[in-house]
Amino acid sequence: MIFGIAKIPAFTALAPLVLLGGCQAALSEASRPAEAAPAVEAAMDIEYLEIVTRDVEGTCATLSAVHSVSFGAPEPGFGNARMALLGTGGRLGVRAPLSESEGAPLVRPYLRVADIEAAIASAEASGADVAMRATEIAGHGKFAIYFQGGIQHGVWEVPAGSGTE
C-alpha cells in the first residue's frame, strides 16, 4: 500500500503538465487571429532619400564604409547634396541644412509618383500640410514636400521617358 500511495502523488504532480501539454496545440490554434484575405499592395519606390545633417562629410564617410558606396561632389540643384545611388535606381543625398529654420538632423524620403499634382491633392485631402508645391529640378523631374503627423514626406515625379516612371 505504501508503494501504491507513493505513485499517486507522482501522477498528481505530472497530471497538470500532461493535460497542459495536450491543450497547448488547441490553445495556440485558438489564440491565433483569423487570417485576413491577402491584400493587393502597390509598390512604392524611393526616388530620392535625403539626409540633412550638420556633419555631411562624417555621414558620407560612414555610409560609404558600411554600404561600400561612393558619394559624388556636391550637386547645386539638390542644395549641394552629395549623391550615392540606391539599388532601386533612386538616389541618396546627404547635405547640410539650407537655413537655420530647416533643422537638422532630418531624413526625408521622396517616393516616386506618376502624377505629382494628384499626389499632393490626395495628401491635402487626407489632412497633410503642403510645405513645398511641385518644383522642377531640370533633368531630374519634379518634387514636392508635405508634412503629416510631424513627419516630412516627399513625392517625386520623374521625367517622362526616363525609364523609371
PDB file of N, CA and C in Angstrom, residues 46-141:
ATOM      1  N   ILE A  46      11.541  54.425 -53.649  1.00  0.00           N
ATOM      2  CA  ILE A  46      12.179  55.659 -53.210  1.00  0.00           C
ATOM      3  C   ILE A  46      12.964  56.214 -54.391  1.00  0.00           C
ATOM      4  N   GLU A  47      12.583  57.410 -54.811  1.00  0.00           N
ATOM      5  CA  GLU A  47      13.311  58.093 -55.882  1.00  0.00           C
ATOM      6  C   GLU A  47      14.505  58.826 -55.293  1.00  0.00           C
ATOM      7  N   TYR A  48      14.275  59.441 -54.124  1.00  0.00           N
ATOM      8  CA  TYR A  48      15.349  60.225 -53.508  1.00  0.00           C
ATOM      9  C   TYR A  48      15.191  60.143 -51.994  1.00  0.00           C
ATOM     10  N   LEU A  49      16.234  59.799 -51.312  1.00  0.00           N
ATOM     11  CA  LEU A  49      16.258  59.774 -49.854  1.00  0.00           C
ATOM     12  C   LEU A  49      17.235  60.853 -49.422  1.00  0.00           C
ATOM     13  N   GLU A  50      16.722  61.824 -48.700  1.00  0.00           N
ATOM     14  CA  GLU A  50      17.520  62.993 -48.336  1.00  0.00           C
ATOM     15  C   GLU A  50      17.861  62.963 -46.851  1.00  0.00           C
ATOM     16  N   ILE A  51      19.132  63.107 -46.569  1.00  0.00           N
ATOM     17  CA  ILE A  51      19.600  63.216 -45.194  1.00  0.00           C
ATOM     18  C   ILE A  51      20.176  64.613 -45.030  1.00  0.00           C
ATOM     19  N   VAL A  52      19.618  65.366 -44.087  1.00  0.00           N
ATOM     20  CA  VAL A  52      20.096  66.709 -43.795  1.00  0.00           C
ATOM     21  C   VAL A  52      20.810  66.640 -42.451  1.00  0.00           C
ATOM     22  N   THR A  53      22.080  66.992 -42.454  1.00  0.00           N
ATOM     23  CA  THR A  53      22.896  66.886 -41.249  1.00  0.00           C
ATOM     24  C   THR A  53      23.946  67.990 -41.223  1.00  0.00           C
ATOM     25  N   ARG A  54      24.391  68.314 -40.053  1.00  0.00           N
ATOM     26  CA  ARG A  54      25.483  69.281 -39.930  1.00  0.00           C
ATOM     27  C   ARG A  54      26.839  68.597 -40.150  1.00  0.00           C
ATOM     28  N   ASP A  55      26.859  67.278 -40.195  1.00  0.00           N
ATOM     29  CA  ASP A  55      28.101  66.517 -40.419  1.00  0.00           C
ATOM     30  C   ASP A  55      28.020  65.745 -41.742  1.00  0.00           C
ATOM     31  N   VAL A  56      28.049  66.471 -42.845  1.00  0.00           N
ATOM     32  CA  VAL A  56      27.928  65.864 -44.166  1.00  0.00           C
ATOM     33  C   VAL A  56      29.085  64.907 -44.426  1.00  0.00           C
ATOM     34  N   GLU A  57      30.307  65.351 -44.194  1.00  0.00           N
ATOM     35  CA  GLU A  57      31.484  64.519 -44.500  1.00  0.00           C
ATOM     36  C   GLU A  57      31.511  63.252 -43.657  1.00  0.00           C
ATOM     37  N   GLY A  58      31.216  63.373 -42.381  1.00  0.00           N
ATOM     38  CA  GLY A  58      31.208  62.200 -41.499  1.00  0.00           C
ATOM     39  C   GLY A  58      30.111  61.215 -41.879  1.00  0.00           C
ATOM     40  N   THR A  59      28.936  61.735 -42.229  1.00  0.00           N
ATOM     41  CA  THR A  59      27.818  60.872 -42.634  1.00  0.00           C
ATOM     42  C   THR A  59      28.145  60.143 -43.929  1.00  0.00           C
ATOM     43  N   CYS A  60      28.697  60.868 -44.905  1.00  0.00           N
ATOM     44  CA  CYS A  60      29.076  60.235 -46.181  1.00  0.00           C
ATOM     45  C   CYS A  60      30.160  59.179 -45.956  1.00  0.00           C
ATOM     46  N   ALA A  61      31.134  59.481 -45.109  1.00  0.00           N
ATOM     47  CA  ALA A  61      32.222  58.526 -44.842  1.00  0.00           C
ATOM     48  C   ALA A  61      31.674  57.251 -44.200  1.00  0.00           C
ATOM     49  N   THR A  62      30.776  57.393 -43.238  1.00  0.00           N
ATOM     50  CA  THR A  62      30.207  56.219 -42.576  1.00  0.00           C
ATOM     51  C   THR A  62      29.351  55.402 -43.538  1.00  0.00           C
ATOM     52  N   LEU A  63      28.472  56.062 -44.279  1.00  0.00           N
ATOM     53  CA  LEU A  63      27.639  55.340 -45.248  1.00  0.00           C
ATOM     54  C   LEU A  63      28.500  54.647 -46.301  1.00  0.00           C
ATOM     55  N   SER A  64      29.567  55.293 -46.731  1.00  0.00           N
ATOM     56  CA  SER A  64      30.482  54.687 -47.707  1.00  0.00           C
ATOM     57  C   SER A  64      31.127  53.431 -47.136  1.00  0.00           C
ATOM     58  N   ALA A  65      31.571  53.509 -45.893  1.00  0.00           N
ATOM     59  CA  ALA A  65      32.244  52.362 -45.264  1.00  0.00           C
ATOM     60  C   ALA A  65      31.273  51.211 -45.002  1.00  0.00           C
ATOM     61  N   VAL A  66      30.091  51.527 -44.536  1.00  0.00           N
ATOM     62  CA  VAL A  66      29.119  50.493 -44.182  1.00  0.00           C
ATOM     63  C   VAL A  66      28.512  49.823 -45.409  1.00  0.00           C
ATOM     64  N   HIS A  67      28.236  50.609 -46.458  1.00  0.00           N
ATOM     65  CA  HIS A  67      27.497  50.089 -47.614  1.00  0.00           C
ATOM     66  C   HIS A  67      28.329  49.964 -48.888  1.00  0.00           C
ATOM     67  N   SER A  68      29.625  50.250 -48.799  1.00  0.00           N
ATOM     68  CA  SER A  68      30.531  50.155 -49.949  1.00  0.00           C
ATOM     69  C   SER A  68      30.032  50.957 -51.147  1.00  0.00           C
ATOM     70  N   VAL A  69      29.615  52.185 -50.895  1.00  0.00           N
ATOM     71  CA  VAL A  69      29.187  53.092 -51.961  1.00  0.00           C
ATOM     72  C   VAL A  69      30.098  54.313 -51.962  1.00  0.00           C
ATOM     73  N   SER A  70      30.030  55.066 -53.031  1.00  0.00           N
ATOM     74  CA  SER A  70      30.788  56.319 -53.058  1.00  0.00           C
ATOM     75  C   SER A  70      29.824  57.467 -53.339  1.00  0.00           C
ATOM     76  N   PHE A  71      30.136  58.610 -52.790  1.00  0.00           N
ATOM     77  CA  PHE A  71      29.329  59.810 -52.949  1.00  0.00           C
ATOM     78  C   PHE A  71      30.039  60.754 -53.907  1.00  0.00           C
ATOM     79  N   GLY A  72      29.257  61.389 -54.769  1.00  0.00           N
ATOM     80  CA  GLY A  72      29.810  62.343 -55.719  1.00  0.00           C
ATOM     81  C   GLY A  72      30.038  63.701 -55.075  1.00  0.00           C
ATOM     82  N   ALA A  73      30.468  64.632 -55.912  1.00  0.00           N
ATOM     83  CA  ALA A  73      30.682  66.016 -55.475  1.00  0.00           C
ATOM     84  C   ALA A  73      29.326  66.666 -55.182  1.00  0.00           C
ATOM     85  N   PRO A  74      29.318  67.740 -54.418  1.00  0.00           N
ATOM     86  CA  PRO A  74      28.061  68.436 -54.137  1.00  0.00           C
ATOM     87  C   PRO A  74      27.351  68.856 -55.426  1.00  0.00           C
ATOM     88  N   GLU A  75      26.025  68.654 -55.461  1.00  0.00           N
ATOM     89  CA  GLU A  75      25.213  68.995 -56.626  1.00  0.00           C
ATOM     90  C   GLU A  75      24.350  70.210 -56.294  1.00  0.00           C
ATOM     91  N   PRO A  76      24.631  71.351 -56.939  1.00  0.00           N
ATOM     92  CA  PRO A  76      23.899  72.586 -56.631  1.00  0.00           C
ATOM     93  C   PRO A  76      22.382  72.467 -56.761  1.00  0.00           C
ATOM     94  N   GLY A  77      21.864  71.724 -57.742  1.00  0.00           N
ATOM     95  CA  GLY A  77      20.421  71.595 -57.925  1.00  0.00           C
ATOM     96  C   GLY A  77      19.730  70.870 -56.792  1.00  0.00           C
ATOM     97  N   PHE A  78      20.504  70.197 -55.954  1.00  0.00           N
ATOM     98  CA  PHE A  78      19.972  69.441 -54.820  1.00  0.00           C
ATOM     99  C   PHE A  78      20.453  70.039 -53.497  1.00  0.00           C
ATOM    100  N   GLY A  79      20.632  71.345 -53.458  1.00  0.00           N
ATOM    101  CA  GLY A  79      21.074  72.001 -52.225  1.00  0.00           C
ATOM    102  C   GLY A  79      22.481  71.599 -51.830  1.00  0.00           C
ATOM    103  N   ASN A  80      23.321  71.288 -52.823  1.00  0.00           N
ATOM    104  CA  ASN A  80      24.708  70.842 -52.618  1.00  0.00           C
ATOM    105  C   ASN A  80      24.808  69.494 -51.916  1.00  0.00           C
ATOM    106  N   ALA A  81      23.789  68.674 -52.123  1.00  0.00           N
ATOM    107  CA  ALA A  81      23.836  67.310 -51.566  1.00  0.00           C
ATOM    108  C   ALA A  81      24.884  66.502 -52.318  1.00  0.00           C
ATOM    109  N   ARG A  82      25.557  65.640 -51.589  1.00  0.00           N
ATOM    110  CA  ARG A  82      26.460  64.661 -52.189  1.00  0.00           C
ATOM    111  C   ARG A  82      25.640  63.401 -52.407  1.00  0.00           C
ATOM    112  N   MET A  83      25.694  62.831 -53.608  1.00  0.00           N
ATOM    113  CA  MET A  83      24.804  61.740 -54.000  1.00  0.00           C
ATOM    114  C   MET A  83      25.498  60.395 -54.090  1.00  0.00           C
ATOM    115  N   ALA A  84      24.716  59.353 -53.754  1.00  0.00           N
ATOM    116  CA  ALA A  84      25.093  57.950 -53.980  1.00  0.00           C
ATOM    117  C   ALA A  84      23.869  57.274 -54.582  1.00  0.00           C
ATOM    118  N   LEU A  85      24.085  56.233 -55.358  1.00  0.00           N
ATOM    119  CA  LEU A  85      22.975  55.508 -55.990  1.00  0.00           C
ATOM    120  C   LEU A  85      22.381  54.480 -55.043  1.00  0.00           C
ATOM    121  N   LEU A  86      21.053  54.333 -55.108  1.00  0.00           N
ATOM    122  CA  LEU A  86      20.342  53.275 -54.393  1.00  0.00           C
ATOM    123  C   LEU A  86      20.178  52.099 -55.350  1.00  0.00           C
ATOM    124  N   GLY A  87      20.053  50.912 -54.828  1.00  0.00           N
ATOM    125  CA  GLY A  87      19.888  49.724 -55.649  1.00  0.00           C
ATOM    126  C   GLY A  87      18.623  49.733 -56.489  1.00  0.00           C
ATOM    127  N   THR A  88      17.631  50.551 -56.132  1.00  0.00           N
ATOM    128  CA  THR A  88      16.369  50.622 -56.870  1.00  0.00           C
ATOM    129  C   THR A  88      16.432  51.595 -58.030  1.00  0.00           C
ATOM    130  N   GLY A  89      17.568  52.256 -58.205  1.00  0.00           N
ATOM    131  CA  GLY A  89      17.696  53.258 -59.255  1.00  0.00           C
ATOM    132  C   GLY A  89      17.519  54.668 -58.738  1.00  0.00           C
ATOM    133  N   GLY A  90      17.076  54.811 -57.512  1.00  0.00           N
ATOM    134  CA  GLY A  90      16.942  56.132 -56.902  1.00  0.00           C
ATOM    135  C   GLY A  90      18.290  56.611 -56.390  1.00  0.00           C
ATOM    136  N   ARG A  91      18.269  57.702 -55.657  1.00  0.00           N
ATOM    137  CA  ARG A  91      19.495  58.278 -55.113  1.00  0.00           C
ATOM    138  C   ARG A  91      19.342  58.616 -53.642  1.00  0.00           C
ATOM    139  N   LEU A  92      20.447  58.654 -52.956  1.00  0.00           N
ATOM    140  CA  LEU A  92      20.517  59.101 -51.566  1.00  0.00           C
ATOM    141  C   LEU A  92      21.403  60.328 -51.562  1.00  0.00           C
ATOM    142  N   GLY A  93      20.901  61.425 -51.016  1.00  0.00           N
ATOM    143  CA  GLY A  93      21.673  62.662 -50.943  1.00  0.00           C
ATOM    144  C   GLY A  93      21.907  63.055 -49.499  1.00  0.00           C
ATOM    145  N   VAL A  94      23.119  63.512 -49.218  1.00  0.00           N
ATOM    146  CA  VAL A  94      23.465  63.994 -47.882  1.00  0.00           C
ATOM    147  C   VAL A  94      23.884  65.453 -48.035  1.00  0.00           C
ATOM    148  N   ARG A  95      23.221  66.331 -47.286  1.00  0.00           N
ATOM    149  CA  ARG A  95      23.534  67.760 -47.376  1.00  0.00           C
ATOM    150  C   ARG A  95      23.378  68.445 -46.039  1.00  0.00           C
ATOM    151  N   ALA A  96      23.923  69.650 -45.968  1.00  0.00           N
ATOM    152  CA  ALA A  96      23.787  70.490 -44.782  1.00  0.00           C
ATOM    153  C   ALA A  96      22.443  71.212 -44.852  1.00  0.00           C
ATOM    154  N   PRO A  97      21.932  71.703 -43.726  1.00  0.00           N
ATOM    155  CA  PRO A  97      20.683  72.473 -43.751  1.00  0.00           C
ATOM    156  C   PRO A  97      20.841  73.707 -44.649  1.00  0.00           C
ATOM    157  N   LEU A  98      19.789  74.054 -45.357  1.00  0.00           N
ATOM    158  CA  LEU A  98      19.832  75.234 -46.221  1.00  0.00           C
ATOM    159  C   LEU A  98      19.583  76.516 -45.441  1.00  0.00           C
ATOM    160  N   SER A  99      18.985  76.378 -44.251  1.00  0.00           N
ATOM    161  CA  SER A  99      18.746  77.529 -43.385  1.00  0.00           C
ATOM    162  C   SER A  99      18.655  77.037 -41.946  1.00  0.00           C
ATOM    163  N   GLU A 100      18.716  77.954 -41.009  1.00  0.00           N
ATOM    164  CA  GLU A 100      18.572  77.578 -39.599  1.00  0.00           C
ATOM    165  C   GLU A 100      17.176  77.044 -39.307  1.00  0.00           C
ATOM    166  N   SER A 101      16.176  77.524 -40.039  1.00  0.00           N
ATOM    167  CA  SER A 101      14.805  77.084 -39.772  1.00  0.00           C
ATOM    168  C   SER A 101      14.512  75.691 -40.322  1.00  0.00           C
ATOM    169  N   GLU A 102      15.363  75.184 -41.234  1.00  0.00           N
ATOM    170  CA  GLU A 102      15.118  73.847 -41.781  1.00  0.00           C
ATOM    171  C   GLU A 102      15.328  72.763 -40.732  1.00  0.00           C
ATOM    172  N   GLY A 103      16.283  72.977 -39.875  1.00  0.00           N
ATOM    173  CA  GLY A 103      16.551  71.992 -38.830  1.00  0.00           C
ATOM    174  C   GLY A 103      17.412  70.842 -39.319  1.00  0.00           C
ATOM    175  N   ALA A 104      18.047  70.221 -38.404  1.00  0.00           N
ATOM    176  CA  ALA A 104      18.885  69.043 -38.684  1.00  0.00           C
ATOM    177  C   ALA A 104      19.051  68.337 -37.353  1.00  0.00           C
ATOM    178  N   PRO A 105      19.158  67.078 -37.307  1.00  0.00           N
ATOM    179  CA  PRO A 105      19.137  66.157 -38.441  1.00  0.00           C
ATOM    180  C   PRO A 105      17.714  65.937 -38.937  1.00  0.00           C
ATOM    181  N   LEU A 106      17.641  65.512 -40.183  1.00  0.00           N
ATOM    182  CA  LEU A 106      16.370  65.276 -40.841  1.00  0.00           C
ATOM    183  C   LEU A 106      16.576  64.205 -41.905  1.00  0.00           C
ATOM    184  N   VAL A 107      15.657  63.265 -41.969  1.00  0.00           N
ATOM    185  CA  VAL A 107      15.657  62.268 -43.040  1.00  0.00           C
ATOM    186  C   VAL A 107      14.309  62.382 -43.724  1.00  0.00           C
ATOM    187  N   ARG A 108      14.340  62.635 -45.035  1.00  0.00           N
ATOM    188  CA  ARG A 108      13.104  62.844 -45.784  1.00  0.00           C
ATOM    189  C   ARG A 108      13.085  61.926 -47.009  1.00  0.00           C
ATOM    190  N   PRO A 109      12.194  60.929 -47.030  1.00  0.00           N
ATOM    191  CA  PRO A 109      12.079  60.081 -48.222  1.00  0.00           C
ATOM    192  C   PRO A 109      11.168  60.743 -49.253  1.00  0.00           C
ATOM    193  N   TYR A 110      11.562  60.666 -50.494  1.00  0.00           N
ATOM    194  CA  TYR A 110      10.737  61.122 -51.616  1.00  0.00           C
ATOM    195  C   TYR A 110      10.315  59.880 -52.379  1.00  0.00           C
ATOM    196  N   LEU A 111       9.040  59.543 -52.311  1.00  0.00           N
ATOM    197  CA  LEU A 111       8.531  58.363 -53.002  1.00  0.00           C
ATOM    198  C   LEU A 111       8.087  58.740 -54.411  1.00  0.00           C
ATOM    199  N   ARG A 112       8.402  57.866 -55.339  1.00  0.00           N
ATOM    200  CA  ARG A 112       8.092  58.099 -56.749  1.00  0.00           C
ATOM    201  C   ARG A 112       6.583  58.027 -56.971  1.00  0.00           C
ATOM    202  N   VAL A 113       6.049  59.004 -57.721  1.00  0.00           N
ATOM    203  CA  VAL A 113       4.636  59.032 -58.088  1.00  0.00           C
ATOM    204  C   VAL A 113       4.518  59.289 -59.584  1.00  0.00           C
ATOM    205  N   ALA A 114       3.409  58.853 -60.169  1.00  0.00           N
ATOM    206  CA  ALA A 114       3.178  59.059 -61.598  1.00  0.00           C
ATOM    207  C   ALA A 114       2.687  60.477 -61.880  1.00  0.00           C
ATOM    208  N   ASP A 115       1.920  61.061 -60.948  1.00  0.00           N
ATOM    209  CA  ASP A 115       1.325  62.383 -61.145  1.00  0.00           C
ATOM    210  C   ASP A 115       1.479  63.169 -59.850  1.00  0.00           C
ATOM    211  N   ILE A 116       2.424  64.091 -59.847  1.00  0.00           N
ATOM    212  CA  ILE A 116       2.738  64.812 -58.610  1.00  0.00           C
ATOM    213  C   ILE A 116       1.588  65.712 -58.153  1.00  0.00           C
ATOM    214  N   GLU A 117       0.874  66.328 -59.095  1.00  0.00           N
ATOM    215  CA  GLU A 117      -0.246  67.202 -58.716  1.00  0.00           C
ATOM    216  C   GLU A 117      -1.351  66.390 -58.045  1.00  0.00           C
ATOM    217  N   ALA A 118      -1.659  65.215 -58.586  1.00  0.00           N
ATOM    218  CA  ALA A 118      -2.674  64.345 -57.984  1.00  0.00           C
ATOM    219  C   ALA A 118      -2.208  63.850 -56.616  1.00  0.00           C
ATOM    220  N   ALA A 119      -0.917  63.540 -56.487  1.00  0.00           N
ATOM    221  CA  ALA A 119      -0.387  63.064 -55.203  1.00  0.00           C
ATOM    222  C   ALA A 119      -0.511  64.142 -54.131  1.00  0.00           C
ATOM    223  N   ILE A 120      -0.161  65.378 -54.468  1.00  0.00           N
ATOM    224  CA  ILE A 120      -0.259  66.473 -53.498  1.00  0.00           C
ATOM    225  C   ILE A 120      -1.726  66.751 -53.158  1.00  0.00           C
ATOM    226  N   ALA A 121      -2.604  66.702 -54.149  1.00  0.00           N
ATOM    227  CA  ALA A 121      -4.034  66.901 -53.876  1.00  0.00           C
ATOM    228  C   ALA A 121      -4.556  65.818 -52.929  1.00  0.00           C
ATOM    229  N   SER A 122      -4.130  64.581 -53.133  1.00  0.00           N
ATOM    230  CA  SER A 122      -4.541  63.479 -52.252  1.00  0.00           C
ATOM    231  C   SER A 122      -3.999  63.677 -50.840  1.00  0.00           C
ATOM    232  N   ALA A 123      -2.754  64.120 -50.728  1.00  0.00           N
ATOM    233  CA  ALA A 123      -2.154  64.366 -49.409  1.00  0.00           C
ATOM    234  C   ALA A 123      -2.931  65.456 -48.676  1.00  0.00           C
ATOM    235  N   GLU A 124      -3.246  66.547 -49.383  1.00  0.00           N
ATOM    236  CA  GLU A 124      -4.018  67.638 -48.768  1.00  0.00           C
ATOM    237  C   GLU A 124      -5.405  67.161 -48.351  1.00  0.00           C
ATOM    238  N   ALA A 125      -6.058  66.376 -49.199  1.00  0.00           N
ATOM    239  CA  ALA A 125      -7.393  65.863 -48.881  1.00  0.00           C
ATOM    240  C   ALA A 125      -7.358  64.946 -47.664  1.00  0.00           C
ATOM    241  N   SER A 126      -6.213  64.336 -47.412  1.00  0.00           N
ATOM    242  CA  SER A 126      -6.051  63.447 -46.256  1.00  0.00           C
ATOM    243  C   SER A 126      -5.618  64.199 -44.999  1.00  0.00           C
ATOM    244  N   GLY A 127      -5.470  65.514 -45.095  1.00  0.00           N
ATOM    245  CA  GLY A 127      -5.131  66.317 -43.924  1.00  0.00           C
ATOM    246  C   GLY A 127      -3.680  66.745 -43.823  1.00  0.00           C
ATOM    247  N   ALA A 128      -2.870  66.457 -44.827  1.00  0.00           N
ATOM    248  CA  ALA A 128      -1.460  66.860 -44.786  1.00  0.00           C
ATOM    249  C   ALA A 128      -1.326  68.350 -45.084  1.00  0.00           C
ATOM    250  N   ASP A 129      -0.264  68.948 -44.562  1.00  0.00           N
ATOM    251  CA  ASP A 129       0.073  70.345 -44.844  1.00  0.00           C
ATOM    252  C   ASP A 129       1.178  70.361 -45.897  1.00  0.00           C
ATOM    253  N   VAL A 130       0.931  71.029 -47.006  1.00  0.00           N
ATOM    254  CA  VAL A 130       1.926  71.096 -48.072  1.00  0.00           C
ATOM    255  C   VAL A 130       2.945  72.168 -47.718  1.00  0.00           C
ATOM    256  N   ALA A 131       4.199  71.779 -47.679  1.00  0.00           N
ATOM    257  CA  ALA A 131       5.286  72.703 -47.345  1.00  0.00           C
ATOM    258  C   ALA A 131       5.923  73.276 -48.608  1.00  0.00           C
ATOM    259  N   MET A 132       5.942  72.486 -49.680  1.00  0.00           N
ATOM    260  CA  MET A 132       6.520  72.935 -50.931  1.00  0.00           C
ATOM    261  C   MET A 132       5.746  72.309 -52.083  1.00  0.00           C
ATOM    262  N   ARG A 133       5.209  73.141 -52.924  1.00  0.00           N
ATOM    263  CA  ARG A 133       4.468  72.681 -54.101  1.00  0.00           C
ATOM    264  C   ARG A 133       5.439  72.079 -55.108  1.00  0.00           C
ATOM    265  N   ALA A 134       4.902  71.439 -56.139  1.00  0.00           N
ATOM    266  CA  ALA A 134       5.723  70.807 -57.163  1.00  0.00           C
ATOM    267  C   ALA A 134       6.765  71.783 -57.704  1.00  0.00           C
ATOM    268  N   THR A 135       8.012  71.366 -57.618  1.00  0.00           N
ATOM    269  CA  THR A 135       9.145  72.174 -58.055  1.00  0.00           C
ATOM    270  C   THR A 135      10.017  71.316 -58.950  1.00  0.00           C
ATOM    271  N   GLU A 136      10.401  71.859 -60.089  1.00  0.00           N
ATOM    272  CA  GLU A 136      11.198  71.084 -61.037  1.00  0.00           C
ATOM    273  C   GLU A 136      12.688  71.284 -60.817  1.00  0.00           C
ATOM    274  N   ILE A 137      13.423  70.182 -60.928  1.00  0.00           N
ATOM    275  CA  ILE A 137      14.883  70.219 -60.997  1.00  0.00           C
ATOM    276  C   ILE A 137      15.206  69.718 -62.393  1.00  0.00           C
ATOM    277  N   ALA A 138      15.726  70.591 -63.216  1.00  0.00           N
ATOM    278  CA  ALA A 138      15.958  70.293 -64.630  1.00  0.00           C
ATOM    279  C   ALA A 138      16.656  68.940 -64.813  1.00  0.00           C
ATOM    280  N   GLY A 139      16.052  68.106 -65.643  1.00  0.00           N
ATOM    281  CA  GLY A 139      16.610  66.802 -65.967  1.00  0.00           C
ATOM    282  C   GLY A 139      16.348  65.715 -64.940  1.00  0.00           C
ATOM    283  N   HIS A 140      15.758  66.071 -63.801  1.00  0.00           N
ATOM    284  CA  HIS A 140      15.532  65.092 -62.732  1.00  0.00           C
ATOM    285  C   HIS A 140      14.071  64.914 -62.372  1.00  0.00           C
ATOM    286  N   GLY A 141      13.200  65.793 -62.840  1.00  0.00           N
ATOM    287  CA  GLY A 141      11.794  65.684 -62.538  1.00  0.00           C
ATOM    288  C   GLY A 141      11.319  66.747 -61.573  1.00  0.00           C
TER     289      GLY A 141
END
